[in-house]
CSV table of C-alpha atoms in Angstrom, one decimal:
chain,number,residue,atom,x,y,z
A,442,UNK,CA,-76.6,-219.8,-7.3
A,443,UNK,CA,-79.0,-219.3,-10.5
A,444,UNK,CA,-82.3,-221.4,-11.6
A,445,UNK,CA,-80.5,-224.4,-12.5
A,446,UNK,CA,-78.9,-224.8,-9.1
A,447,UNK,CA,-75.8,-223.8,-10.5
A,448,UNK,CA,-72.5,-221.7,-8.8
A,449,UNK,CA,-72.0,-218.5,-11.3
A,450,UNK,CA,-68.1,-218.1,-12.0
A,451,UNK,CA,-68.7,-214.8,-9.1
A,452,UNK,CA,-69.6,-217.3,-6.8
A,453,UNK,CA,-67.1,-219.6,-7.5
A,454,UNK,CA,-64.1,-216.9,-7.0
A,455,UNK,CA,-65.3,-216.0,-3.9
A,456,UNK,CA,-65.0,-219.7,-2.6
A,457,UNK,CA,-61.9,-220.0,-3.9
A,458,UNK,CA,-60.7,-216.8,-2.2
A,459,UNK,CA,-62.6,-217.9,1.1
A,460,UNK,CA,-60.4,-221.1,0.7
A,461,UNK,CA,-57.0,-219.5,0.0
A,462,UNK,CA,-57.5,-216.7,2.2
A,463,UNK,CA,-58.0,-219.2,5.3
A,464,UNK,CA,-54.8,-221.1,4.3
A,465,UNK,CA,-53.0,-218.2,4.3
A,466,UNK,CA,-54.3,-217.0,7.7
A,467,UNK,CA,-54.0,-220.6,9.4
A,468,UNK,CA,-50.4,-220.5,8.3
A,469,UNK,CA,-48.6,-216.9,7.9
A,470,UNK,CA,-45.6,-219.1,6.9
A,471,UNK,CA,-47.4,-221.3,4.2
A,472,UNK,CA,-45.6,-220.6,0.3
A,473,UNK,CA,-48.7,-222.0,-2.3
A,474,UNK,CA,-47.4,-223.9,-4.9
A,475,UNK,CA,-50.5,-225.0,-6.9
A,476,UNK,CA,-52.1,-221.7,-8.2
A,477,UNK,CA,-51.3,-221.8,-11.9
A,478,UNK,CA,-53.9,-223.7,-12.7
A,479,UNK,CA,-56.6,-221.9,-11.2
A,480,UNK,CA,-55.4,-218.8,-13.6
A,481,UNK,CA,-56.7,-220.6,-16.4
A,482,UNK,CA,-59.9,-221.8,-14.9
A,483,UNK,CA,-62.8,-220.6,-17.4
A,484,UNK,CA,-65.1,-219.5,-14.4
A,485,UNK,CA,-62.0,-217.5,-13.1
A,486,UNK,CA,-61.3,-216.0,-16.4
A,487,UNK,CA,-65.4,-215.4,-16.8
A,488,UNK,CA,-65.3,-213.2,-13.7
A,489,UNK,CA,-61.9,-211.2,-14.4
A,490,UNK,CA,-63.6,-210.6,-18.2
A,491,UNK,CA,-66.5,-209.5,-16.7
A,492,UNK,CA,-64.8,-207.1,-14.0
A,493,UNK,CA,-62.2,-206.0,-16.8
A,494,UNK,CA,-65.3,-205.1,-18.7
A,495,UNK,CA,-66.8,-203.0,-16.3
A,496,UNK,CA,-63.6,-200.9,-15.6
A,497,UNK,CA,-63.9,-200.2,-19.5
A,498,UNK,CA,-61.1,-198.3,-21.1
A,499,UNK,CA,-59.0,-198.0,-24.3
A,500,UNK,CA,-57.4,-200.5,-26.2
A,501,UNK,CA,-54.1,-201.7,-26.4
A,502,UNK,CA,-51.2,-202.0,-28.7
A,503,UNK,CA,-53.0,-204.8,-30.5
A,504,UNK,CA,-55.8,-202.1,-31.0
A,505,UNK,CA,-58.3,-204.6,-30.1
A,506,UNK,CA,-62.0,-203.0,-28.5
A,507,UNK,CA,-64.1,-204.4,-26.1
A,508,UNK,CA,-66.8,-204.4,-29.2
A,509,UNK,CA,-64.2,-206.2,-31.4
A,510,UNK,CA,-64.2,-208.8,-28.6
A,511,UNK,CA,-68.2,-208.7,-28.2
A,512,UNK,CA,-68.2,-209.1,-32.4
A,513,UNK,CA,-66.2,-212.4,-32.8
A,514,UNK,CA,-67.7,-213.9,-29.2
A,515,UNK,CA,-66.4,-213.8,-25.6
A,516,UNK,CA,-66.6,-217.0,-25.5
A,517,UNK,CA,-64.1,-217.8,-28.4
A,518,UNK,CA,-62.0,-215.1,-26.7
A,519,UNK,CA,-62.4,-217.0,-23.3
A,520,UNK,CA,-61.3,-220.2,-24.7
A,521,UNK,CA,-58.4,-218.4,-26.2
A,522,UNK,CA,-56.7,-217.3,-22.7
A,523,UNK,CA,-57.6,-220.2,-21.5
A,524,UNK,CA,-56.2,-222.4,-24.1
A,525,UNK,CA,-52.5,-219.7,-24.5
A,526,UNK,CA,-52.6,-220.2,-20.5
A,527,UNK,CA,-52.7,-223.7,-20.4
A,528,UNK,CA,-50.1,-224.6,-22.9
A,529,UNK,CA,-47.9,-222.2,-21.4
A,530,UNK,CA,-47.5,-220.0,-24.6
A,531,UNK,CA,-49.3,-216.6,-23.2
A,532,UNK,CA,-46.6,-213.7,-23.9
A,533,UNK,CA,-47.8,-210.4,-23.1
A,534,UNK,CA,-47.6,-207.1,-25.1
A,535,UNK,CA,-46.2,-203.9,-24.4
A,536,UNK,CA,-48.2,-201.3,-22.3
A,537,UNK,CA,-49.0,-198.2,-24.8
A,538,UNK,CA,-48.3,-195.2,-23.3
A,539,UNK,CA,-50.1,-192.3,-23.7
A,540,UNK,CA,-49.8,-188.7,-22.2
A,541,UNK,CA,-52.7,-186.3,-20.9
A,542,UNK,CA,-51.6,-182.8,-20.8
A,543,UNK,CA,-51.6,-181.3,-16.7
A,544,UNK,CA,-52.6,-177.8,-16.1
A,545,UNK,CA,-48.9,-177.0,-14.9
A,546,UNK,CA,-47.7,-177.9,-18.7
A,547,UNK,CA,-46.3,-181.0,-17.6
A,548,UNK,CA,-47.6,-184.3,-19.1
A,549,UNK,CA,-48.7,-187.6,-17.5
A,550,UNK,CA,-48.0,-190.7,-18.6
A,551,UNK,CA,-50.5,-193.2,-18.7
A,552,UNK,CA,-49.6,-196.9,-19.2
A,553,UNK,CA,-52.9,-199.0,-21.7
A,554,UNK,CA,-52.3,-202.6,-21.4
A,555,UNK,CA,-54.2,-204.5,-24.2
A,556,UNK,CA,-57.7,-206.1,-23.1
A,557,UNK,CA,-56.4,-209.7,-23.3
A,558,UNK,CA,-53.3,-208.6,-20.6
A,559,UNK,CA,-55.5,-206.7,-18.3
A,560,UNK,CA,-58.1,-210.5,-18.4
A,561,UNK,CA,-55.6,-212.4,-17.3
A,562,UNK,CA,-53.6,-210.0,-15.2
A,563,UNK,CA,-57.4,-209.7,-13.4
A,564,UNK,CA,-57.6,-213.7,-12.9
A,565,UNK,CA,-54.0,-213.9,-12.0
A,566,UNK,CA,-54.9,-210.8,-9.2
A,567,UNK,CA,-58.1,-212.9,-8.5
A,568,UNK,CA,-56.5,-216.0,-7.3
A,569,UNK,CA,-53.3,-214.9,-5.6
A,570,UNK,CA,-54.7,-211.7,-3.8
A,571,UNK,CA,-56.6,-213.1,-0.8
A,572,UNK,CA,-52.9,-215.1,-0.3
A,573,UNK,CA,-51.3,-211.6,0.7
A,574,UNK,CA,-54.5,-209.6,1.6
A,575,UNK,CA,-54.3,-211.6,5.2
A,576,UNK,CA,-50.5,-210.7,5.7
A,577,UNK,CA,-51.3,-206.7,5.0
A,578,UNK,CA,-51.3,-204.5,7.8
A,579,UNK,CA,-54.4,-202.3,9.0
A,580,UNK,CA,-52.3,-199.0,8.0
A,581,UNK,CA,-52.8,-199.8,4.8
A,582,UNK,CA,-56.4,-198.5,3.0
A,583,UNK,CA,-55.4,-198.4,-0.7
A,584,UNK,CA,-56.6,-200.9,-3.5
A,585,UNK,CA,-57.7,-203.6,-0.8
A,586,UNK,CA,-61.1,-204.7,-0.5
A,587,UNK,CA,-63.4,-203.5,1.9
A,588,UNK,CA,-61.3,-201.0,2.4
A,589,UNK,CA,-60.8,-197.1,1.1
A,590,UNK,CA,-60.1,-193.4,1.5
A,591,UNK,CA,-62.8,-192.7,3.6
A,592,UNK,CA,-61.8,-194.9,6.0
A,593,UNK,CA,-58.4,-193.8,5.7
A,594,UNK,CA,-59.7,-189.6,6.2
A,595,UNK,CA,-61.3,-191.1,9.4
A,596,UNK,CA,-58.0,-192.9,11.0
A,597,UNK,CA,-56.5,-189.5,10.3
A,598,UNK,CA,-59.0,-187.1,11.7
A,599,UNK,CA,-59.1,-189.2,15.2
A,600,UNK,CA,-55.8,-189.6,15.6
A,601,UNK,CA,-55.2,-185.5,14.9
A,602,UNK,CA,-58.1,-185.0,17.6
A,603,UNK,CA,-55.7,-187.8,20.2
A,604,UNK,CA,-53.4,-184.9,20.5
A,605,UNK,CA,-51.8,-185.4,17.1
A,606,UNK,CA,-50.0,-181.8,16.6
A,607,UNK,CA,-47.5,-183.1,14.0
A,608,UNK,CA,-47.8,-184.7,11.0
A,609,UNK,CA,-45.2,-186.0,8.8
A,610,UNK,CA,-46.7,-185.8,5.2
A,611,UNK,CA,-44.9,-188.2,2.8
A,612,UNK,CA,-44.4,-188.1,-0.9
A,613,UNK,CA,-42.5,-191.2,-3.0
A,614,UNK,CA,-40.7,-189.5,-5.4
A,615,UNK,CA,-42.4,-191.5,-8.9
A,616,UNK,CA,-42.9,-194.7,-6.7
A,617,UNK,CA,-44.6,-196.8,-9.4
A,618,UNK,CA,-41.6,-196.4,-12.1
A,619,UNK,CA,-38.9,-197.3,-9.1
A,620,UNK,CA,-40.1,-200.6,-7.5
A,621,UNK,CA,-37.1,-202.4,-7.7
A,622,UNK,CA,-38.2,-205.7,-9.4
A,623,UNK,CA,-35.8,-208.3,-7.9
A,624,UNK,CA,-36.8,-207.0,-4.2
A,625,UNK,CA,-40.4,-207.2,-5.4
A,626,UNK,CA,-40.0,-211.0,-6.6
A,627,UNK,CA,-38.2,-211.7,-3.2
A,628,UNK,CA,-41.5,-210.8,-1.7
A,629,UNK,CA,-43.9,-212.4,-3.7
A,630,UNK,CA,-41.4,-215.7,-3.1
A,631,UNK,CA,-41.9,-215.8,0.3
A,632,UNK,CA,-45.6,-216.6,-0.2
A,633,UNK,CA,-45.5,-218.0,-3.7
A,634,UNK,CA,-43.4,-221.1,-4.4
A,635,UNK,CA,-45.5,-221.7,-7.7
A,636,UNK,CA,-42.8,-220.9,-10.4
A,637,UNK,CA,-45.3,-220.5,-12.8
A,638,UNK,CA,-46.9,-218.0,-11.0
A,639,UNK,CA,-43.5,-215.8,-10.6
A,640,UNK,CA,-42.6,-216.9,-14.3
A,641,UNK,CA,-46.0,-214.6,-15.4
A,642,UNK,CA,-45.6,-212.1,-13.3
A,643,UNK,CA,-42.2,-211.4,-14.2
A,644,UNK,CA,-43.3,-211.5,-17.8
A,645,UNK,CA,-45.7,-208.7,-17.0
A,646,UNK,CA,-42.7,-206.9,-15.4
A,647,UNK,CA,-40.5,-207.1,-18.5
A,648,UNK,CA,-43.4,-206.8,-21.1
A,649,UNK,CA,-42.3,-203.2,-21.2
A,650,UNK,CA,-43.4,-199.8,-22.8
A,651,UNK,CA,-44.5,-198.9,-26.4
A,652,UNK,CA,-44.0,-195.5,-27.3
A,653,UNK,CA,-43.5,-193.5,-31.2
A,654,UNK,CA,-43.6,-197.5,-32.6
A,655,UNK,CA,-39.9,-198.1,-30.5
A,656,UNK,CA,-40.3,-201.0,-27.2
A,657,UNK,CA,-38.8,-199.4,-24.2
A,658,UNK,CA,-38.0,-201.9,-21.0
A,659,UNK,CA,-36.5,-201.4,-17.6
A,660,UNK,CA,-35.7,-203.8,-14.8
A,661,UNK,CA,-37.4,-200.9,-12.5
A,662,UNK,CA,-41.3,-199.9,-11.5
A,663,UNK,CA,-44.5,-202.1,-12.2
A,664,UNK,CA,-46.3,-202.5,-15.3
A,665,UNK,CA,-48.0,-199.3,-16.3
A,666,UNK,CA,-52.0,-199.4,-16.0
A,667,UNK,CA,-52.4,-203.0,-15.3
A,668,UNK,CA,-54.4,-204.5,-13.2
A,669,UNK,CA,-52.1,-205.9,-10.9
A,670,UNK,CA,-50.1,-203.3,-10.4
A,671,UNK,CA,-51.7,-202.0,-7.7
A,672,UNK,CA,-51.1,-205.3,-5.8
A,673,UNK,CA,-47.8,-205.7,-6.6
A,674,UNK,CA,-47.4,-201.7,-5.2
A,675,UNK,CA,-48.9,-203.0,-1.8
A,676,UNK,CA,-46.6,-206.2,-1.9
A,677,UNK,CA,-43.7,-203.8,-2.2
A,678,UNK,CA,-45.0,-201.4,0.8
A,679,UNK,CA,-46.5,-203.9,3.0
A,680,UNK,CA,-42.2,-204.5,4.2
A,681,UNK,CA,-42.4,-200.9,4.7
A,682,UNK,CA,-46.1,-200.7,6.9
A,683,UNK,CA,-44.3,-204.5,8.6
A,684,UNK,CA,-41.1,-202.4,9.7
A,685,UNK,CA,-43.1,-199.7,11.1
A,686,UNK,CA,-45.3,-201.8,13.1
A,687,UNK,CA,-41.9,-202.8,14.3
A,688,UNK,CA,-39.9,-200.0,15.2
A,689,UNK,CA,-42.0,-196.6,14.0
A,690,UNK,CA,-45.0,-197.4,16.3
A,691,UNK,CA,-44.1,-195.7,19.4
A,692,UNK,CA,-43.3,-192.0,17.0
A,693,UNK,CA,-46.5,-191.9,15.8
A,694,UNK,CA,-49.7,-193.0,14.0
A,695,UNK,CA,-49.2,-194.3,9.9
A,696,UNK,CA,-52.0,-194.2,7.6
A,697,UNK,CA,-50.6,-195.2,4.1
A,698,UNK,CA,-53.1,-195.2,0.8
A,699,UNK,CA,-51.1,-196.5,-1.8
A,700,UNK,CA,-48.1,-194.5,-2.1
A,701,UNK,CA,-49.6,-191.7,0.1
A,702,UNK,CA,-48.9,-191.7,3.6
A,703,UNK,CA,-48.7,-189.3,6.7
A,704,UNK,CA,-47.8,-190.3,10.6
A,705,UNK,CA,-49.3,-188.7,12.6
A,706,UNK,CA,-47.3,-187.4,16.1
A,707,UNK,CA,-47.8,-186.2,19.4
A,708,UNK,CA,-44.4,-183.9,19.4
A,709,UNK,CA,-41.7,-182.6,16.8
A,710,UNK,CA,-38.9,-184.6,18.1
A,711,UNK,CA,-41.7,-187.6,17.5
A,712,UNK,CA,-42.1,-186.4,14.1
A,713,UNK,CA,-38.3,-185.7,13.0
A,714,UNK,CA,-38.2,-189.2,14.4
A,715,UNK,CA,-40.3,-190.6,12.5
A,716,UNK,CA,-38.9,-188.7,9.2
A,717,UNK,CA,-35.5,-190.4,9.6
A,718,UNK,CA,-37.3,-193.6,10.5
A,719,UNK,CA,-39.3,-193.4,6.9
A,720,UNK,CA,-35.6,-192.5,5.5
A,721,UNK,CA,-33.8,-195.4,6.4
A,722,UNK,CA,-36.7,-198.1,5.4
A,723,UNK,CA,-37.2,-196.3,2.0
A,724,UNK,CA,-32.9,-196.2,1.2
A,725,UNK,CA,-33.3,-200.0,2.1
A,726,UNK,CA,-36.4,-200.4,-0.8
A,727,UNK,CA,-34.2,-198.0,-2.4
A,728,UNK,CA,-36.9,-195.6,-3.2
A,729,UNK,CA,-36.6,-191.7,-2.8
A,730,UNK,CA,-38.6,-189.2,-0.8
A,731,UNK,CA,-39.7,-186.4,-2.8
A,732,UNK,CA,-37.5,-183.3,-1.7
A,733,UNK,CA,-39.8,-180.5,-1.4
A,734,UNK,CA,-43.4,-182.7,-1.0
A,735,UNK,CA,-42.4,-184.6,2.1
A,736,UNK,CA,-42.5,-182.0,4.7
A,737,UNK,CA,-43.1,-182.2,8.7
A,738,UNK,CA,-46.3,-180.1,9.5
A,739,UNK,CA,-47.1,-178.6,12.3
A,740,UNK,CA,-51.1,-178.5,13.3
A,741,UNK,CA,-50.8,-177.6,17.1
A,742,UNK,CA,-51.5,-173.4,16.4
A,743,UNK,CA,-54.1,-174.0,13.3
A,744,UNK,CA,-51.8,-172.1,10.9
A,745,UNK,CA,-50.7,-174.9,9.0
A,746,UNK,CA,-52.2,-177.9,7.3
A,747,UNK,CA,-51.7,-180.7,4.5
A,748,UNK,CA,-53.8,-182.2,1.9
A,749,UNK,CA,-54.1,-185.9,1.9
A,750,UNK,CA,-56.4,-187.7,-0.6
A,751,UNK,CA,-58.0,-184.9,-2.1
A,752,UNK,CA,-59.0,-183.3,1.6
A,753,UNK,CA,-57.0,-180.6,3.7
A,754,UNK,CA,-56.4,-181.6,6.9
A,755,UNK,CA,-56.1,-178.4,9.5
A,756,UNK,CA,-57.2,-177.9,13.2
A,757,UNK,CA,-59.2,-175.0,13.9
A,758,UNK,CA,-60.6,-173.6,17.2
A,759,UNK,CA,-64.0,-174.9,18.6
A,760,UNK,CA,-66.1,-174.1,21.5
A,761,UNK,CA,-68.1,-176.4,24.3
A,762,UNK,CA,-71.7,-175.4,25.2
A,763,UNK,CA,-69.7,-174.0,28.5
A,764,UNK,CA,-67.2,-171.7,26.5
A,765,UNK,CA,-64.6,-173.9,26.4
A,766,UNK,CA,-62.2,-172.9,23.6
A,767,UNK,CA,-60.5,-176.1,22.1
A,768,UNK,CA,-59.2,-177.4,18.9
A,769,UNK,CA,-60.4,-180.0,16.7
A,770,UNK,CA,-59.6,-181.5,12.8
A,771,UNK,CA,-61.4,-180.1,10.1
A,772,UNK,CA,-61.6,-182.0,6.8
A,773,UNK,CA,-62.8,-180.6,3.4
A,774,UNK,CA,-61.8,-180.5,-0.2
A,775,UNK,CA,-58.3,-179.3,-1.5
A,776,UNK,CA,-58.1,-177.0,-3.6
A,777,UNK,CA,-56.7,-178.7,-6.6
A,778,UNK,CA,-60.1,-180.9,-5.6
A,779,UNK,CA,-62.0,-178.1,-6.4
A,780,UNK,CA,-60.4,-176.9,-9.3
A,781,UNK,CA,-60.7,-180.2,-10.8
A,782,UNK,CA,-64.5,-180.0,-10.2
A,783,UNK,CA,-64.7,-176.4,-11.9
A,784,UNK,CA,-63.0,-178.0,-14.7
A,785,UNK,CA,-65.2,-180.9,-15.3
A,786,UNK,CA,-68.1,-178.5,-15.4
A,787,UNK,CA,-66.8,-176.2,-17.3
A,788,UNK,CA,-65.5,-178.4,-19.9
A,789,UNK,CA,-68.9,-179.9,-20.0
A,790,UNK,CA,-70.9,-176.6,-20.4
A,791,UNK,CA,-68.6,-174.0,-22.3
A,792,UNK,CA,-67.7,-175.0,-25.2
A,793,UNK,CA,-70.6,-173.6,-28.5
A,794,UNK,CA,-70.3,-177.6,-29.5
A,795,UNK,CA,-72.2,-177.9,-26.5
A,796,UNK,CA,-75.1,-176.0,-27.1
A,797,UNK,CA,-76.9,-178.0,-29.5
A,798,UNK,CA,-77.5,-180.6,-26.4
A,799,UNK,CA,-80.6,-179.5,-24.3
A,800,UNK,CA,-80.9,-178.8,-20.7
A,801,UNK,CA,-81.5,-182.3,-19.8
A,802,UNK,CA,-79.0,-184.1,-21.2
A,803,UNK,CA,-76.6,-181.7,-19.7
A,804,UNK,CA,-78.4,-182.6,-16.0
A,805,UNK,CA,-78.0,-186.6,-17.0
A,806,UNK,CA,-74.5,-186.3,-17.7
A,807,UNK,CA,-73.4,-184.4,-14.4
A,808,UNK,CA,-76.2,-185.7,-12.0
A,809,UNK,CA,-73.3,-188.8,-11.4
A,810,UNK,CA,-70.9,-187.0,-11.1
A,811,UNK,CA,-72.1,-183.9,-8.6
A,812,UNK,CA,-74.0,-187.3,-6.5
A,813,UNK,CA,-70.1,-188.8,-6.3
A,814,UNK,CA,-68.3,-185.5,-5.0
A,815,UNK,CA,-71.1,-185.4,-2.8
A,816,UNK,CA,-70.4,-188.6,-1.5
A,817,UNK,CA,-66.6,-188.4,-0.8
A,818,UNK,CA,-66.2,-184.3,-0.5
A,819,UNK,CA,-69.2,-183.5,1.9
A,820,UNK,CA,-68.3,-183.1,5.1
A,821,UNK,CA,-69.7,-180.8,8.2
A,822,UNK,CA,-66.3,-178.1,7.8
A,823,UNK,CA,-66.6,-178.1,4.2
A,824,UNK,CA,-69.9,-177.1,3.7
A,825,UNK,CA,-68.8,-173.2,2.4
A,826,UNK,CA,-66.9,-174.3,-0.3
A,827,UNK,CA,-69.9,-176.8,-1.5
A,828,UNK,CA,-72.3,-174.2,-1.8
A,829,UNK,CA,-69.6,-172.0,-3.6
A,830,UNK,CA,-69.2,-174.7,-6.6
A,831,UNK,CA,-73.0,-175.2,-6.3
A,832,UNK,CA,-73.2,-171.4,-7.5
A,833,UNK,CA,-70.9,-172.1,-9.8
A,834,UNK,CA,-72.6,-175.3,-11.6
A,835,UNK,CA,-75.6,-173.0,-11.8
A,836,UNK,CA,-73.6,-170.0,-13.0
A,837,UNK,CA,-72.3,-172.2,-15.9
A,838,UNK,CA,-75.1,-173.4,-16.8
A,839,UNK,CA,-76.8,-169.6,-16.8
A,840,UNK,CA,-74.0,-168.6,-19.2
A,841,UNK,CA,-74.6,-171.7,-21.3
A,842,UNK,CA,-78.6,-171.5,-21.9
A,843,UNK,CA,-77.8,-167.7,-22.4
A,844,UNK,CA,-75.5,-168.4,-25.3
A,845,UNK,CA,-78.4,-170.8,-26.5
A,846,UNK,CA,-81.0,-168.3,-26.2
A,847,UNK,CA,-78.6,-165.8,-28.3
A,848,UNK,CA,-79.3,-164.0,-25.0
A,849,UNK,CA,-76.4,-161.1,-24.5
A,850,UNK,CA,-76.5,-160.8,-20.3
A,851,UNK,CA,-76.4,-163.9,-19.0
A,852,UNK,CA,-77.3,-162.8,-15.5
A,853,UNK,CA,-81.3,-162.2,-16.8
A,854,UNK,CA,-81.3,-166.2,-17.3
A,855,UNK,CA,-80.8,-167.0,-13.6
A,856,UNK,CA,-84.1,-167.3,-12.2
A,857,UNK,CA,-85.1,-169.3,-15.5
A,858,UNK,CA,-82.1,-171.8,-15.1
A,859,UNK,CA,-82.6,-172.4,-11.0
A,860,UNK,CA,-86.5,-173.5,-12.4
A,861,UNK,CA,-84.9,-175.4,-15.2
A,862,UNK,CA,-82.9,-176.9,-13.0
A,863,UNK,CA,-85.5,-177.7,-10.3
A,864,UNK,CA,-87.4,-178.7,-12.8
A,865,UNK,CA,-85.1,-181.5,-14.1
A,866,UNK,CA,-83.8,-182.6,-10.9
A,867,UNK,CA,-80.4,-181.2,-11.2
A,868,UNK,CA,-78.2,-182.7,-7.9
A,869,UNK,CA,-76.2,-180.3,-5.3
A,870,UNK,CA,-73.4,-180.6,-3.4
A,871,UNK,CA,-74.5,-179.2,-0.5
């Protein structure tokens, strides 16, 4: 509440959320049928602005910037999805795709809705997520709030250390461009009776791709970057997590992220059981395991182990006070993890267009980042390969004030840097 006594548009979703999330809770059977309206609300469309807004990102096919929006007024553009909602005349545009180049040659698409879509996809997501939030199960850790892949890491490392010695490690063969779209709108039914409601998400489903000038649409997958997607993702696998609970519980433990997820089981025949299990549900959502990514792992000798959100998963031996030799799950970063880091660092120090910027900015720019990968990659087991990339941060940015000093070993730098970098509170990993 500000000065004036007044609710902020922040406040005011959360009430509404508290409201509709009770509903949905007192009554797992309740379909809402008044929610359009609440869409369009200005406070609601305030709040998803202001969330869109903080996410940042690109424009869309409309080529319209956040600063173009800032320039002619928020509020005018406010009024404007409010005014296209209410009259029932919003349309959305196609998502522009765009490819980043992967290290294996391969490109990935990337889906840019335009900053009007993702607004209104945000206050759409807004009102109708604390409707399915209550029916989600706790397997689930991805794109739900309050919740994450820490959490998620921890389910997994305790139920390894509850003699999980098997693991079935599951990959959805490009889940996101197969949703089938008629079994996703049977699902959102069964809560959502509002036919306006379904009428704009199925708009969103159909808005389709652009790509060299030419509009390409499927009846399969979720709209590509929007905000919503990853709900609608959940919607789709929250039959899968339901069935589970129902028939898969006794084979082992699921933790799903998204469209990540590994049981975890006591014995093989567990684990093949729980494979075919994860077979039949996925034939029914008629999705596809990936061939050679979902694989059965087994932990039990300490020879093998998987990577699961951006951590590798293995057990290795331990010892009691009193000599007793056990085994326990050890967590730290993948390797693709820490390639990734490498690359970020590098990319930031090595080019010579990079040399004009001094030693502080350089520290600015990374602190965030090294603070993050900190945060989420720092764990006891992983502490070798931390200090490793801590060397390395400080290596590249030996080689880097060499090359600005004209300097021709870089090596004679070090001590200078590691003051320099004392000196301007440069972060570690470790």
């Amino acid at each position: 509440m500000n000065a004036q006594g007044l609710t902020t548009p922040k406040e005011n979703v959360q009430q509404l959320q508290e409201k509709l999330g009770h509903a949905a809770k007192e009554n797992k059977k309740r379909r809402f049928h008044a929610l359009y309206d609440k869409v369009y609300r200005r406070d609601i469309l305030w709040e998803a602005w202001r969330r869109v807004l903080t996410n940042k990102g690109a424009a869309g096919v409309d080529e319209q910037t956040f600063a173009d929006i800032e320039r002619q007024g928020e509020f005018q553009f406010i009024e404007e999805c409010h005014r296209v909602l209410k009259e029932g005349n919003y349309h959305p545009s196609p998502v522009r795709r765009k490819y980043i180049p992967k290290k294996d040659g391969k490109q990935r698409p990337l889906g840019i809705p335009t900053i009007r879509d993702r607004v209104v996809q945000m206050a759409a997501k807004l009102v109708i997520e604390p409707i399915f939030e209550v029916d989600f199960q706790e397997t689930s850790f991805g794109f739900r709030p309050k919740r994450g892949a820490k959490q998620a890491l921890e389910r997994i490392r305790k139920a390894c250390n509850r003699k999980g010695n098997w693991v079935v490690d599951v990959d959805i063969q490009g889940y996101f461009d197969n949703i089938n779209q008629e079994k996703l709108m049977k699902l959102i039914a069964m809560r959502i009776s509002d036919r306006r409601i379904l009428k704009l998400i199925r708009k969103w489903l159909g808005a389709g791709v652009m790509e060299e000038g030419s509009v390409r649409r499927s009846d399969l997958g979720t709209p590509q970057g929007g905000v919503i997607s990853p709900l609608l993702a959940n919607i789709y696998l929250n039959y899968f997590d339901l069935l589970w609970e129902r028939h898969g519980k006794p084979f082992g433990e699921l933790t799903r992220y998204a469209d990540d997820f590994v049981v975890v089981c006591k014995t093989r025949k567990d684990a093949i059981r729980s494979y075919e299990l994860i077979r039949t549900i996925m034939e029914r959502l008629e999705l596809t395991l990936h061939p050679t990514k979902t694989r059965i792992v087994g932990l039990w000798t300490g020879e093998e182990g998987f990577d699961f959100l951006g951590m590798h998963h293995r057990k290795t031996k331990a010892e009691t006070s009193k000599a007793r030799v056990y085994y326990t799950t050890q967590q730290w970063l993948t390797a693709k993890a820490e390639a990734r880091i490498r690359e970020v660092v590098k990319e930031r120090l090595a080019p010579p267009s990079m040399r004009k910027h001094g030693f502080q900015e350089h520290v600015a720019w990374l602190n965030p980042k090294i603070q993050g990968w900190r945060n989420y990659y720092h764990t006891v087991y992983g502490q070798r390969k931390l200090a490793k990339l801590d060397w390395y941060i400080l290596q590249r940015f030996t080689r880097w004030y060499a090359k600005k000093r004209q300097r021709v070993r870089w090596m004679g730098s070090f001590q200078e840097v590691k003051q320099l970098a004392k000196l301007h509170g440069l972060k570690k990993l470790l």
